[in-house]
Coordinates of C-alpha atoms in Angstrom, one line a residue:
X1 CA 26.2 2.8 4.2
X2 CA 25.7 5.8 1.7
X3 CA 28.7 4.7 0.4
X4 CA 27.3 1.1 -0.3
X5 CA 24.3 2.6 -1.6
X6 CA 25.7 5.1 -4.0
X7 CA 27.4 2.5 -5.4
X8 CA 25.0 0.0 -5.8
X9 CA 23.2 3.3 -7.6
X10 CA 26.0 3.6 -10.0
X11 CA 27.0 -0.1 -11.0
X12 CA 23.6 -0.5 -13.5
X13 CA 25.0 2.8 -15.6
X14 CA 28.5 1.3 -15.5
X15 CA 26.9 -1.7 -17.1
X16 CA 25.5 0.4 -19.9
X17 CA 28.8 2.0 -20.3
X18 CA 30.1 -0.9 -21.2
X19 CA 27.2 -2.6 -23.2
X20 CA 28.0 0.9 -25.6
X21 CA 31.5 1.0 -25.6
X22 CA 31.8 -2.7 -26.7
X23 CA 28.6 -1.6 -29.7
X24 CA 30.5 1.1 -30.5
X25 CA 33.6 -1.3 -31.1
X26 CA 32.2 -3.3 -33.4
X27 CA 30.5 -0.8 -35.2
X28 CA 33.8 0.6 -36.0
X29 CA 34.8 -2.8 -36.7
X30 CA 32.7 -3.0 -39.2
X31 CA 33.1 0.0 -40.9
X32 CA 36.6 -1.0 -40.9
X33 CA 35.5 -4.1 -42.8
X34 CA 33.3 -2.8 -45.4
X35 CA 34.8 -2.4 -48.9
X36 CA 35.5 1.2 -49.8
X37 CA 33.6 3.7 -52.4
X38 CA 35.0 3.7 -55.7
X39 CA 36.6 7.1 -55.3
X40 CA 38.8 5.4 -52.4
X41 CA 39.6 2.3 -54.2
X42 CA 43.1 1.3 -54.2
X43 CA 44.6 1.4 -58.3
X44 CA 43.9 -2.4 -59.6
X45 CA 46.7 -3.5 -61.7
X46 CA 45.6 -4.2 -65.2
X47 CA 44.9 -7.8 -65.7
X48 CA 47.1 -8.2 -68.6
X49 CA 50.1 -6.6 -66.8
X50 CA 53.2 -8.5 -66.3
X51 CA 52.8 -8.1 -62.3
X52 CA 48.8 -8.4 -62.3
X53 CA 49.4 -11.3 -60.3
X54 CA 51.7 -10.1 -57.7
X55 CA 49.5 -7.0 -57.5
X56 CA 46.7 -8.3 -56.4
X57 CA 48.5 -10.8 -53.9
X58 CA 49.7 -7.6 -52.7
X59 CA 46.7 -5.7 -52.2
X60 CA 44.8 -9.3 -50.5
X61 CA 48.1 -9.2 -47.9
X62 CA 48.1 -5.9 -47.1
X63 CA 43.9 -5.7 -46.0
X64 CA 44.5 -9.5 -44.3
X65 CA 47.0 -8.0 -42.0
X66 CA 44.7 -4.8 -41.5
X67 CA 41.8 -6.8 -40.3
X68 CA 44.1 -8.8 -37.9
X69 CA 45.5 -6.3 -36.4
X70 CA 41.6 -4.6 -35.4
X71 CA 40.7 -7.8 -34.4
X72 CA 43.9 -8.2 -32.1
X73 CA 42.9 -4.8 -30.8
X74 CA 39.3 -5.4 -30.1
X75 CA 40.6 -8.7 -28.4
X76 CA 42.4 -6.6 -26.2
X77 CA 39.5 -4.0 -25.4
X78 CA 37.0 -6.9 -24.6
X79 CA 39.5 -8.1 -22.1
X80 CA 40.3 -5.5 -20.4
X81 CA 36.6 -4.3 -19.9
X82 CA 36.1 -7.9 -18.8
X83 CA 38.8 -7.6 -15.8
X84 CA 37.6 -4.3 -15.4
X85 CA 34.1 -5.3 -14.5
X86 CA 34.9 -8.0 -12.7
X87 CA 37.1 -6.2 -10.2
X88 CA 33.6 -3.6 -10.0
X89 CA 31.5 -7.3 -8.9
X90 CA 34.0 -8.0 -6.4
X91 CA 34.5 -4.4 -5.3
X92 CA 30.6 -4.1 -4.6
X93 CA 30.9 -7.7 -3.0
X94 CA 33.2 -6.9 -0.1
X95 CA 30.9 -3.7 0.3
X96 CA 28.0 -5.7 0.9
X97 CA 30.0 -8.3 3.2
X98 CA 31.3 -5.1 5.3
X99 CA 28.0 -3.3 5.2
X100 CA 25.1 -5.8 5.6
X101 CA 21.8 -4.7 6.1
X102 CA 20.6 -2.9 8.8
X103 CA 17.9 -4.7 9.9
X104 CA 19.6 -8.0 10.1
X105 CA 22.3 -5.9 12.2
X106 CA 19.8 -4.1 14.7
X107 CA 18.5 -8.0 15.2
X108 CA 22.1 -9.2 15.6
X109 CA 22.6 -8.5 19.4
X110 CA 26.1 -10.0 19.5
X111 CA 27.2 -6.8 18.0
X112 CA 25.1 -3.9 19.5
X113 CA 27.4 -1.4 18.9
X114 CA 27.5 -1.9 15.2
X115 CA 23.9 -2.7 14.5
X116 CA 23.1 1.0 16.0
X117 CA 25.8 2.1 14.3
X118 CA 24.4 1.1 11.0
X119 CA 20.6 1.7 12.2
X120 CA 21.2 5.3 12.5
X121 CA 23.5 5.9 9.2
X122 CA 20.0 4.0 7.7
X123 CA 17.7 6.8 9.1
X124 CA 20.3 9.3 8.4
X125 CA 19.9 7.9 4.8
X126 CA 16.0 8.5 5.0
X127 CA 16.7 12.0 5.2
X128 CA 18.4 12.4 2.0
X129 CA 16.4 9.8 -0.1
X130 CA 13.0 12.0 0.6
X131 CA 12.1 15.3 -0.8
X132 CA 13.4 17.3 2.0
X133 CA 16.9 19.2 0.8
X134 CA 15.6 19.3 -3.4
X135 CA 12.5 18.4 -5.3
X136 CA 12.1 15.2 -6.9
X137 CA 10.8 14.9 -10.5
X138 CA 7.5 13.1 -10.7
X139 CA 4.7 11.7 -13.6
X140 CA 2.1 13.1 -13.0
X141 CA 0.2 15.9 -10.8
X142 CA -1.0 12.9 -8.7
X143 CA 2.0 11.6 -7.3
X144 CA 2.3 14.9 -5.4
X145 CA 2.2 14.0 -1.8
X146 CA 0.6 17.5 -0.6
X147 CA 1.6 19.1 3.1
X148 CA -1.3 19.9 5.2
X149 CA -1.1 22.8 7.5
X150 CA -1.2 23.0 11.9
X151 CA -1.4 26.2 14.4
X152 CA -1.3 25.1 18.3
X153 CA -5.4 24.8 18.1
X154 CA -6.0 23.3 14.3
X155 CA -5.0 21.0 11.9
X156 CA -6.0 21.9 8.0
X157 CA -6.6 18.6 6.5
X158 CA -7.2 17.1 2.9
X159 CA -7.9 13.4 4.2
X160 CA -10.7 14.5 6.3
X161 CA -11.3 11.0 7.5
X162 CA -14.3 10.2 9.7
X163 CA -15.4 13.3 10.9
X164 CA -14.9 15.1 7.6
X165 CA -13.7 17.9 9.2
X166 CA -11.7 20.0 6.4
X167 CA -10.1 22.0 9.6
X168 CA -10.8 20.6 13.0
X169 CA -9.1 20.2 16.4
X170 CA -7.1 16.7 16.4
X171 CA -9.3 14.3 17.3
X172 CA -7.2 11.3 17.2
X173 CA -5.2 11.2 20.3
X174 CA -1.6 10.2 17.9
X175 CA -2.4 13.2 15.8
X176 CA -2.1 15.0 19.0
X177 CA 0.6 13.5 20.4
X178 CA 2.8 14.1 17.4
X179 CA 2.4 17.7 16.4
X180 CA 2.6 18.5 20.4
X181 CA 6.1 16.4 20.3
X182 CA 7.1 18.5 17.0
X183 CA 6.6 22.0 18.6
X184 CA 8.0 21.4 21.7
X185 CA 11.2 20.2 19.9
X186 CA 11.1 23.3 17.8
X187 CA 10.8 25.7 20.7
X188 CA 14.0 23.4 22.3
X189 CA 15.9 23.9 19.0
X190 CA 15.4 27.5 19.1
X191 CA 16.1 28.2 22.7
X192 CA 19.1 26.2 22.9
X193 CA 21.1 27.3 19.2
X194 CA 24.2 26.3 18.6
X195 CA 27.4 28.0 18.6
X196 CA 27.9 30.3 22.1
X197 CA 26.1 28.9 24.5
X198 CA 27.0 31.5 27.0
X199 CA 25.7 34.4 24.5
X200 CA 21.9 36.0 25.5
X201 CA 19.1 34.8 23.8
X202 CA 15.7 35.7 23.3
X203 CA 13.2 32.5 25.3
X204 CA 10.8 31.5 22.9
X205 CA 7.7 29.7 24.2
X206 CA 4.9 27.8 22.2
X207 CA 3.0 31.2 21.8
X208 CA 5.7 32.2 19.6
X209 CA 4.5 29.6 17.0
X210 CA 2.5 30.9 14.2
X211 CA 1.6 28.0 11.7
X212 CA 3.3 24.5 10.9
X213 CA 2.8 22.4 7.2
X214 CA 3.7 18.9 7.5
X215 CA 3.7 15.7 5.0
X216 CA 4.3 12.2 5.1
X217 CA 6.4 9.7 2.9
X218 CA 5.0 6.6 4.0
X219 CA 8.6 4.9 3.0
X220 CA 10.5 7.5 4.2
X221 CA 9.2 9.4 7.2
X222 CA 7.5 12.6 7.9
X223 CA 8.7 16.4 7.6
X224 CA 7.9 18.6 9.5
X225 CA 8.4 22.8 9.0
X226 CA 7.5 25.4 11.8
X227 CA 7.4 29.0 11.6
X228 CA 7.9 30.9 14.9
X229 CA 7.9 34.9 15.0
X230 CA 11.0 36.2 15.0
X231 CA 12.4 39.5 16.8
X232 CA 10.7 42.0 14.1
X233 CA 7.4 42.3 12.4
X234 CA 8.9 40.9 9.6
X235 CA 11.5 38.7 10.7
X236 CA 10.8 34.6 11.0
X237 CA 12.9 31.5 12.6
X238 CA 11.9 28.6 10.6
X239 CA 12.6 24.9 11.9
X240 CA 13.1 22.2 9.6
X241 CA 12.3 18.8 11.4
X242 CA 12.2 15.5 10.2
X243 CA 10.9 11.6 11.4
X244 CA 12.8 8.8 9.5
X245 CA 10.4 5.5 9.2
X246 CA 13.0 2.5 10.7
X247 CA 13.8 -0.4 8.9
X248 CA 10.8 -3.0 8.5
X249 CA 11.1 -5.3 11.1
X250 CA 9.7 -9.0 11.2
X251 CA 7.2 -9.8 14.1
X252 CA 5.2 -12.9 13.3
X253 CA 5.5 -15.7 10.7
X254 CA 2.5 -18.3 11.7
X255 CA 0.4 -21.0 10.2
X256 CA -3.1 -19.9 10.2
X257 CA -5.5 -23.1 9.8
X258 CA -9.3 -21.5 9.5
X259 CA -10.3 -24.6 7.6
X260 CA -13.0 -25.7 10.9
X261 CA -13.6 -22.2 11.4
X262 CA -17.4 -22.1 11.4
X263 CA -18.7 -18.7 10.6
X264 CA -23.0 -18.1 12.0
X265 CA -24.4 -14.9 10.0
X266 CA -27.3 -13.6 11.9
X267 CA -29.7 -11.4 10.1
X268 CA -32.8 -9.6 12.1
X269 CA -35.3 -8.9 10.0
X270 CA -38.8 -7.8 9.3
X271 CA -41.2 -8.2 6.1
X272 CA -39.0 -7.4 3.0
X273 CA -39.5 -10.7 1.9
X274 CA -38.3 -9.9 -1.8
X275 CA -35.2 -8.8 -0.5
X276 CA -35.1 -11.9 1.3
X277 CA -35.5 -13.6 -1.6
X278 CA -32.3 -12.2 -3.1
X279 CA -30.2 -12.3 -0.1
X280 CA -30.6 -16.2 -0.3
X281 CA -29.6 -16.2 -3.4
X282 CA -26.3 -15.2 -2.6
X283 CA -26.0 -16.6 0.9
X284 CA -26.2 -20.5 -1.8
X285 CA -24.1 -20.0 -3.6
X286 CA -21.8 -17.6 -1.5
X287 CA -22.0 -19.3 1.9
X288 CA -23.3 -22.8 0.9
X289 CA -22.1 -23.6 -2.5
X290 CA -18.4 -22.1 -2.5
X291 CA -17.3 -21.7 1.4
X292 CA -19.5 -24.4 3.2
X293 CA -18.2 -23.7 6.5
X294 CA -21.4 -21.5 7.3
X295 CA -24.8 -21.2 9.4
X296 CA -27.5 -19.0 9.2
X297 CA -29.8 -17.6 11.9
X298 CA -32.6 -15.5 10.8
X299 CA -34.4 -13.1 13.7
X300 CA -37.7 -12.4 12.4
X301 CA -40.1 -9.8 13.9
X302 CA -43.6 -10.1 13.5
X303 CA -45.7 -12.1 11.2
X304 CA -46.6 -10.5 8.2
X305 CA -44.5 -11.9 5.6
X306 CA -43.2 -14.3 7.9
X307 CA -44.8 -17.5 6.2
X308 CA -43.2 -16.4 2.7
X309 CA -39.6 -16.0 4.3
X310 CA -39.8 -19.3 5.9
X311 CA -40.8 -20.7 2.5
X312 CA -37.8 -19.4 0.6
X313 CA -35.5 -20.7 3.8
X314 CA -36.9 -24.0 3.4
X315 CA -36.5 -24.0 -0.1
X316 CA -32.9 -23.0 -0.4
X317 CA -32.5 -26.0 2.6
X318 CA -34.3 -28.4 0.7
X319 CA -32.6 -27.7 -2.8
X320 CA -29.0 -27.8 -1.8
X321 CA -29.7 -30.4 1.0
X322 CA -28.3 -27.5 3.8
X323 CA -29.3 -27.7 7.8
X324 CA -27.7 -25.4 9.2
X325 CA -30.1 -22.3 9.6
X326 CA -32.1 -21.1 12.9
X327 CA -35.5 -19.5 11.9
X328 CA -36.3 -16.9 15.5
X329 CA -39.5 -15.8 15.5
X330 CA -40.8 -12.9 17.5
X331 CA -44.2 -11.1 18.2
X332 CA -43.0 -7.3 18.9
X333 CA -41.9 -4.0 17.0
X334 CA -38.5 -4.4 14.6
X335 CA -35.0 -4.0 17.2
X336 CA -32.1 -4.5 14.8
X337 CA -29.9 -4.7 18.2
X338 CA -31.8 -6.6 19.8
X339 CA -32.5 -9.5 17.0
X340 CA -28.9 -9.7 16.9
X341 CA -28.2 -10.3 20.4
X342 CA -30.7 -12.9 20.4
X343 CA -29.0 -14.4 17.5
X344 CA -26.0 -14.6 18.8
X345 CA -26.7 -15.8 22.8
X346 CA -29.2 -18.8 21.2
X347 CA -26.0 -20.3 20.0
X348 CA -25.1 -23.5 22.0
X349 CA -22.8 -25.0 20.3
X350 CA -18.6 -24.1 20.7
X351 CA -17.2 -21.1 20.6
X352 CA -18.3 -19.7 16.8
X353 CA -17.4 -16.3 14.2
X354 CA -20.7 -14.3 14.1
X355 CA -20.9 -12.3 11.4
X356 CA -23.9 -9.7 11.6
X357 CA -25.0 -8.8 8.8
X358 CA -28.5 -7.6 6.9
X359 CA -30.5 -8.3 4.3
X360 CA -29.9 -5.9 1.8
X361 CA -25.5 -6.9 1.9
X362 CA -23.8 -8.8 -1.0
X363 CA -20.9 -11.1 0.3
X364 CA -18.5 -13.2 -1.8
X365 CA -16.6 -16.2 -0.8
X366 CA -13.7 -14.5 -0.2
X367 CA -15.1 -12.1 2.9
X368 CA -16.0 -15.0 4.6
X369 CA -12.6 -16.2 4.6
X370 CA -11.1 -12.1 5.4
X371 CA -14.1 -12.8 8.5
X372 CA -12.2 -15.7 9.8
X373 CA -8.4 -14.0 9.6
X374 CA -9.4 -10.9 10.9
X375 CA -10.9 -12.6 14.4
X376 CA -9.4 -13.9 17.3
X377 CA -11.1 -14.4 20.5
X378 CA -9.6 -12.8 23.1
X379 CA -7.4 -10.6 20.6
X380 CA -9.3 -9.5 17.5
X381 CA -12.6 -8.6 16.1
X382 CA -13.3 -7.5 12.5
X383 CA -15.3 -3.9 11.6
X384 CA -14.9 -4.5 7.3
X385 CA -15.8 -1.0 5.8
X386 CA -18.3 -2.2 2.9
X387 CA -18.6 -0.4 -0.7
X388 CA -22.5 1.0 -0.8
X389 CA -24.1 1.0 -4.2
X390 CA -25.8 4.1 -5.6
X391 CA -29.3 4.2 -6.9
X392 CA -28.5 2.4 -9.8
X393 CA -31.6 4.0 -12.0
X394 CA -29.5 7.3 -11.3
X395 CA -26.0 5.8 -12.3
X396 CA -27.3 3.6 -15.0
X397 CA -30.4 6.5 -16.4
X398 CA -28.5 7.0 -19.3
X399 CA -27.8 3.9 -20.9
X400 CA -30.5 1.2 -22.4
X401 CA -30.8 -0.8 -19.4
X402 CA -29.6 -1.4 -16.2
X403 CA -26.9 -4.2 -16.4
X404 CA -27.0 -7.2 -14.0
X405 CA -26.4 -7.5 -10.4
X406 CA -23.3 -8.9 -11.1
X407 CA -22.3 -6.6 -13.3
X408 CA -23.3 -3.3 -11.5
X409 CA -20.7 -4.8 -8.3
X410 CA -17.5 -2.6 -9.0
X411 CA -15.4 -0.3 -7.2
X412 CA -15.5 3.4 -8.8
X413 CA -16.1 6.1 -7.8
X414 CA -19.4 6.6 -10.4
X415 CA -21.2 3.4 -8.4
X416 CA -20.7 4.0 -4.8
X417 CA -18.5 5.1 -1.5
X418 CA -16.7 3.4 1.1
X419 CA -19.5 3.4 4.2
X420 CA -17.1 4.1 6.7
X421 CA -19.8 5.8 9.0
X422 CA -21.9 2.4 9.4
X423 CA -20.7 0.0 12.0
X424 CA -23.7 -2.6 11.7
X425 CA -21.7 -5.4 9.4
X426 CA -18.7 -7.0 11.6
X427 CA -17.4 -10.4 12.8
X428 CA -16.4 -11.3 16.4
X429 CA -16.2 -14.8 18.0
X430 CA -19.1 -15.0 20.5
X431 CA -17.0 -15.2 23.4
X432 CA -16.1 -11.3 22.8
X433 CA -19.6 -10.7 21.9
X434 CA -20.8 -11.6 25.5
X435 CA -17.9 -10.8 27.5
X436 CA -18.1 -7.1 26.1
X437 CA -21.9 -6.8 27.2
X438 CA -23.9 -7.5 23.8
X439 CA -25.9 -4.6 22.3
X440 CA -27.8 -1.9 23.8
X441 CA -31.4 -3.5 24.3
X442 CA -32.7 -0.4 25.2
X443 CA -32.1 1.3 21.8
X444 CA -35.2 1.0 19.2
X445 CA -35.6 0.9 15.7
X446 CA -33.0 2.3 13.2
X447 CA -29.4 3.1 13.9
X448 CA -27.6 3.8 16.9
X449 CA -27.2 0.1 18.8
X450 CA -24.0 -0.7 16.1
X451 CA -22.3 2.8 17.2
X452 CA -22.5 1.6 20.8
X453 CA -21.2 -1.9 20.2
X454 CA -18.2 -0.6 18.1
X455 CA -17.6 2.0 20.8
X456 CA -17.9 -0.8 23.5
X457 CA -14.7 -2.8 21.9
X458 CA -12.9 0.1 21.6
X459 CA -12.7 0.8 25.2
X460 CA -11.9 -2.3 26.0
X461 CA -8.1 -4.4 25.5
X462 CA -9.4 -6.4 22.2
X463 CA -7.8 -5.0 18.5
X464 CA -10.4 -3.8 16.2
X465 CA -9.6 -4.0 12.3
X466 CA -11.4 -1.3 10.6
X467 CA -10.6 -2.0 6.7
X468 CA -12.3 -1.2 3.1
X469 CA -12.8 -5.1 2.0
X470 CA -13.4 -5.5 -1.7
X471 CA -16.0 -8.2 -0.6
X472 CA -18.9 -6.7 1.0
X473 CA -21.3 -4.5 -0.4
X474 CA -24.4 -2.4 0.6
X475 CA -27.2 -2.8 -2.0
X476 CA -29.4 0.2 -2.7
X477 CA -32.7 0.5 -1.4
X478 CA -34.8 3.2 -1.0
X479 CA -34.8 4.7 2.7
X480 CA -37.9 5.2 4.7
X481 CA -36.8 7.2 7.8
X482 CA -40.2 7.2 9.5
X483 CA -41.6 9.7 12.1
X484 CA -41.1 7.5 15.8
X485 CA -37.2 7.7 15.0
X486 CA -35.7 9.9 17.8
X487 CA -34.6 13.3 16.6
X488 CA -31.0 12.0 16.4
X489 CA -31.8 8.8 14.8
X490 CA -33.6 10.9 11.9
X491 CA -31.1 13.1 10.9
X492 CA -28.9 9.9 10.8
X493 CA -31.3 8.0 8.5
X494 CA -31.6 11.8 6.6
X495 CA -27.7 12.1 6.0
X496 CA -27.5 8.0 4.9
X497 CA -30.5 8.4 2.7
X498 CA -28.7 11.4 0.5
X499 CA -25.0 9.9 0.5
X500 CA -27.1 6.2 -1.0
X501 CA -28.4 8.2 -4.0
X502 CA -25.7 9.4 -6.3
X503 CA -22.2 11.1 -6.0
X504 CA -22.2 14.9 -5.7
X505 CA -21.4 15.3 -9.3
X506 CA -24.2 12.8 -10.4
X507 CA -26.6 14.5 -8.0
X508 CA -25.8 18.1 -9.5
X509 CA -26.5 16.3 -13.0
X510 CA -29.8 16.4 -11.7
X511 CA -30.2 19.4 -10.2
X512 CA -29.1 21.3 -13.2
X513 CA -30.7 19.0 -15.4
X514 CA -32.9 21.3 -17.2
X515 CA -30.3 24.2 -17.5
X516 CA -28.4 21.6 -19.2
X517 CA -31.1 20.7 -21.7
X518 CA -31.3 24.3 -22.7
X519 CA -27.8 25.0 -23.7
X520 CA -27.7 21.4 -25.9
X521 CA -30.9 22.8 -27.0
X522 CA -28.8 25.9 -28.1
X523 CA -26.2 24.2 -29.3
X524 CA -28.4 22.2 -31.7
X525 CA -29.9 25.4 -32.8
X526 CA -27.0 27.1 -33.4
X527 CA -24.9 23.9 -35.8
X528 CA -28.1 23.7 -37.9
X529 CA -27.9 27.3 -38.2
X530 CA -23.9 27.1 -39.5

């Protein structure tokens, strides 16, 4: 297989070899051919002479028979780089009849023997293709794939993930599992060296392990190096491990028809009628106009505003002749959990995607569609991470106006963040949905009754996707977190409220905002002043 492979490696410079020598040929072909300086010209018989004629017949012979004999040689040249490439192609031919890939081989079980053969020369190979024995030279600064670090109680992390922890015990119970696994090899490695095994050796025990550093090539696998104490203050055993990645193996190839997939969005809500307003806006010609596959069941508490929201429902059903919408009306205090959950369970019709969603979210065509792939019932529900907008007054302060909505819908890091600490907007047929228990009715207000719901699938058999989407975003609004929120539910709506503003570096824009003005201030001074 390395064999193969080095080869395979080496073929595309023997092509260039060739490509030169055969440019290099003809060039000194055609120096050959080019008429000589005048200090190298051959004596011309005078053209009066009695042999001018026989002179210059001479002369005509003698360079004829030059350039046919370069020609004849470069003839010869081209040939035998020709046989000499082709016996290369049919060289590398039987090598890739002998060695065939190995994960055709590993899924060939008339020849086990082989096809583990081959499997384990491939993650053998994985070893020496990553950036384990020698460095590999890279661009740029930022194709550095950096180590973090481990002891038996921590893990020092750079991709801080949910809990944005920069050192933290492992939560995730793989994390866990793997460097566990990885020290426990170590301390086998060490206690069982090799050479004489009847020789006395010190026992090492995990409490011998002092700190780890580990990275992964996601192509490639992931290295691993611990550092154990050794029998002096200043003496250390270092063990180099490493986990090849297998071959990629095929598990599925399906149809998918989503075509008479119907999708219900349920959105509780209460007053905000503007928003409203604009949330229809781009549910027609989202949801109605470009998709079509689509129902909509507003949950609306209370009545104040209610007349104008049913007025811009009936509007939007009127002018693009759609039917399928639910207005739920209901005479008690705001429950985001439990609007939904009516929502969903005054569904009668078959088995049907809800997507929950709110008023202040921006979807395009093209969620709709990742809704319906990314659900199954009985298998799969969908938790999409959406991109939240900053406070676009903040982002945009600086320039004449603030663009359009449109516009303002981009994926950088200067006009939002991934919300991967909400839960609220997901998909799920209903079947899950009620099966699973619904939401927590007992939960009031703002935030909290999502957490649950997400936690609920999670404990339970179903997949959950959890994915950034490029089609879902979080529109700013100003945050009210009002005084009946629990303590716990405040400091939630306190952290959301101050990661929707701006990012850190925008926000210490305006923090430092008039330190700032004073040194331009200075600067200004000091240029009139030169």
């Amino acid at each position: 297989m390395m064999l193969r492979r080095g080869f395979i490696l080496f073929l595309p410079r023997l092509v260039g070899l060739l490509v030169v020598a055969c440019c290099s040929v003809s060039i000194v072909y055609m120096l050959a051919c080019t008429p000589k300086g005048d200090s190298q010209q051959l004596a011309l018989p005078r053209v009066h002479g009695p042999t001018a004629k026989e002179g210059y017949e001479a002369i005509l012979q003698e360079q004829e028979e030059q350039h046919r004999n370069y020609i004849i040689s470069l003839k010869k040249q081209i040939a035998q780089l020709k046989a000499e490439l082709q016996g290369r192609n049919e060289k590398l031919k039987n090598m890739q009849d002998q060695y065939s890939d190995p994960l055709d081989v590993r899924l060939d079980r008339s020849n086990p023997e082989k096809a583990q053969a081959n499997l384990l020369a491939f993650l053998r190979s994985q070893i020496d293709k990553a950036e384990v024995h020698s460095g590999i030279k890279l661009s740029t600064e930022y194709a550095a794939v950096p180590f973090e670090s481990f002891t038996l109680q921590k893990v020092y992390q750079l991709e801080t993930g949910l809990t944005r922890h920069p050192e933290e015990k492992p939560v995730r119970k793989d994390k866990r599992d793997e460097l566990i696994e990885v020290i426990e090899l170590a301390v086998g490695s060490l206690n069982n060296p090799e050479g004489d095994s009847n020789a006395k050796h010190r026992v090492y025990t995990a409490s011998d392990f002092i700190e780890g550093i580990y990275r992964t090539e996601k192509d490639k696998g992931t290295l691993y190096e611990l550092t154990f104490k050794g029998d002096t203050k200043h003496q250390f055993k270092k063990i180099v491990l490493f986990r090849p990645f297998g071959p990629v193996m095929k598990v599925k190839n399906e149809n998918v028809n989503i075509a008479d997939t119907l999708i219900n969005v349920i959105v509780p809500l209460a007053k905000r009628a503007s928003k409203f307003r604009q949330f229809m806006q781009n549910f027609r010609e989202m949801g109605i106009q470009q998709d079509g596959r689509i129902h909509l069941t507003v949950v609306y508490f209370g009545k104040e505003q209610m007349n104008e929201v049913k007025s811009i429902l009936e509007n939007t059903s009127k002018s693009a002749n759609f039917k399928n919408f639910t207005f739920i009306q209901l005479n008690e205090e705001f429950s985001r959990g439990k609007g939904l959950d009516i929502g969903a369970r005054f569904w009668k019709g078959n088995n049907v995607v809800l997507f929950f969603c709110d008023v202040d979210i921006y979807f395009t065509a093209e969620f709709l569609n990742s809704c319906r792939l990314n659900t199954q019932p009985g298998k799969k529900v969908f938790y999409p991470v959406l991109f939240s907008q900053y406070n676009p007054s903040i982002i945009y302060g600086h320039h004449d106006s603030i663009p359009s909505l449109e516009q303002q819908l981009v994926i950088k890091k200067e006009t939002g963040f991934w919300r991967d600490f909400g839960f609220g907007m997901t998909c799920q047929y209903r079947s899950d949905f009620i099966n699973i228990g619904g939401f927590d009715l007992d939960i009031k207000g703002w935030g909290g009754e999502d957490v649950h719901l997400y936690r609920k699938y999670l404990h339970s058999n179903l997949i959950v996707i959890r994915t950034p989407v490029r089609g879902l975003f979080h529109l700013w609004h100003e945050k009210q977190c009002l005084d009946e929120l629990t303590s716990e539910q405040y400091k939630m709506c306190m952290q959301s409220k101050a990661m929707n503003e701006a990012s850190h570096g925008q926000l210490g824009m305006l923090v430092f905002k008039q330190e700032i003005e004073t040194h331009l201030h200075r600067q200004k001074l000091s240029s009139k002043k030169t």
